[in-house]
C-alpha cells in the first residue's frame, strides 16, 4: 500500500489492526476447516501450487 497507493506507514499499520486482522480471524480462519487444502506461505509455495494444479487437471479429464 505504501508503494502502490502512496499511503504512509502509520496508516497501513492502523488499517491492518483495525480492519484486516479482525476480518482475517473472523472469516478466513474459521473457514479453513472446510478447505481441502491450504497453501502455506502466502501462496508462494511452488510445490503446493503444482499439486493443486495437477489435481484440477486430473478432475477436468
Short mmCIF file of C-alpha atoms in Angstrom, two decimals:
data_model
loop_
_atom_site.label_atom_id
_atom_site.label_comp_id
_atom_site.label_asym_id
_atom_site.label_seq_id
_atom_site.Cartn_x
_atom_site.Cartn_y
_atom_site.Cartn_z
CA UNK A 1 0.00 0.00 0.00
CA UNK A 2 2.85 2.37 0.70
CA UNK A 3 4.42 1.89 -2.71
CA UNK A 4 1.32 1.23 -4.80
CA UNK A 5 -1.14 3.65 -3.19
CA UNK A 6 1.18 6.22 -1.66
CA UNK A 7 -0.05 5.59 1.88
CA UNK A 8 2.07 6.24 4.93
CA UNK A 9 3.34 3.55 7.27
CA UNK A 10 1.16 4.55 10.23
CA UNK A 11 -1.99 4.43 8.09
CA UNK A 12 -1.15 0.97 6.81
CA UNK A 13 -0.49 -0.34 10.32
CA UNK A 14 -3.70 1.23 11.61
CA UNK A 15 -5.78 -0.34 8.83
CA UNK A 16 -4.16 -3.72 9.45
CA UNK A 17 -5.05 -3.76 13.15
CA UNK A 18 -8.44 -2.06 12.74
CA UNK A 19 -9.75 -3.98 9.73
CA UNK A 20 -7.53 -6.59 8.07
CA UNK A 21 -6.52 -8.65 11.11
CA UNK A 22 -10.01 -8.81 12.70
CA UNK A 23 -11.57 -9.79 9.36
CA UNK A 24 -8.95 -12.50 8.86
CA UNK A 25 -9.67 -14.04 12.24
CA UNK A 26 -13.42 -13.54 11.86
CA UNK A 27 -13.80 -15.05 8.40
CA UNK A 28 -10.66 -16.66 6.93
CA UNK A 29 -9.51 -18.69 9.93
CA UNK A 30 -12.95 -20.20 10.69
CA UNK A 31 -13.43 -21.21 7.03
CA UNK A 32 -10.13 -23.12 6.91
CA UNK A 33 -11.81 -26.17 8.43
CA UNK A 34 -13.81 -26.57 5.21
CA UNK A 35 -10.77 -26.40 2.91
CA UNK A 36 -9.50 -29.47 1.12
CA UNK A 37 -6.00 -27.98 1.07
CA UNK A 38 -4.34 -24.88 2.47
CA UNK A 39 -1.31 -23.50 0.68
CA UNK A 40 1.04 -22.00 3.27
CA UNK A 41 3.45 -19.10 2.86
CA UNK A 42 1.03 -16.69 1.22
CA UNK A 43 0.59 -18.81 -1.87
CA UNK A 44 4.28 -18.59 -2.75
CA UNK A 45 4.71 -22.34 -2.47
CA UNK A 46 5.53 -23.81 -5.88
CA UNK A 47 5.23 -27.44 -4.77
CA UNK A 48 1.75 -26.94 -3.31
CA UNK A 49 0.61 -24.93 -6.33
CA UNK A 50 1.80 -27.67 -8.70
CA UNK A 51 -0.04 -30.24 -6.59
CA UNK A 52 -3.30 -28.28 -6.73
CA UNK A 53 -2.93 -27.61 -10.47
CA UNK A 54 -2.36 -31.32 -11.07
CA UNK A 55 -5.45 -32.24 -9.07
CA UNK A 56 -7.57 -29.74 -11.02
CA UNK A 57 -6.25 -31.00 -14.35
CA UNK A 58 -6.99 -34.59 -13.32
CA UNK A 59 -10.60 -33.70 -12.45
CA UNK A 60 -11.06 -31.92 -15.78
CA UNK A 61 -10.07 -35.02 -17.78
#
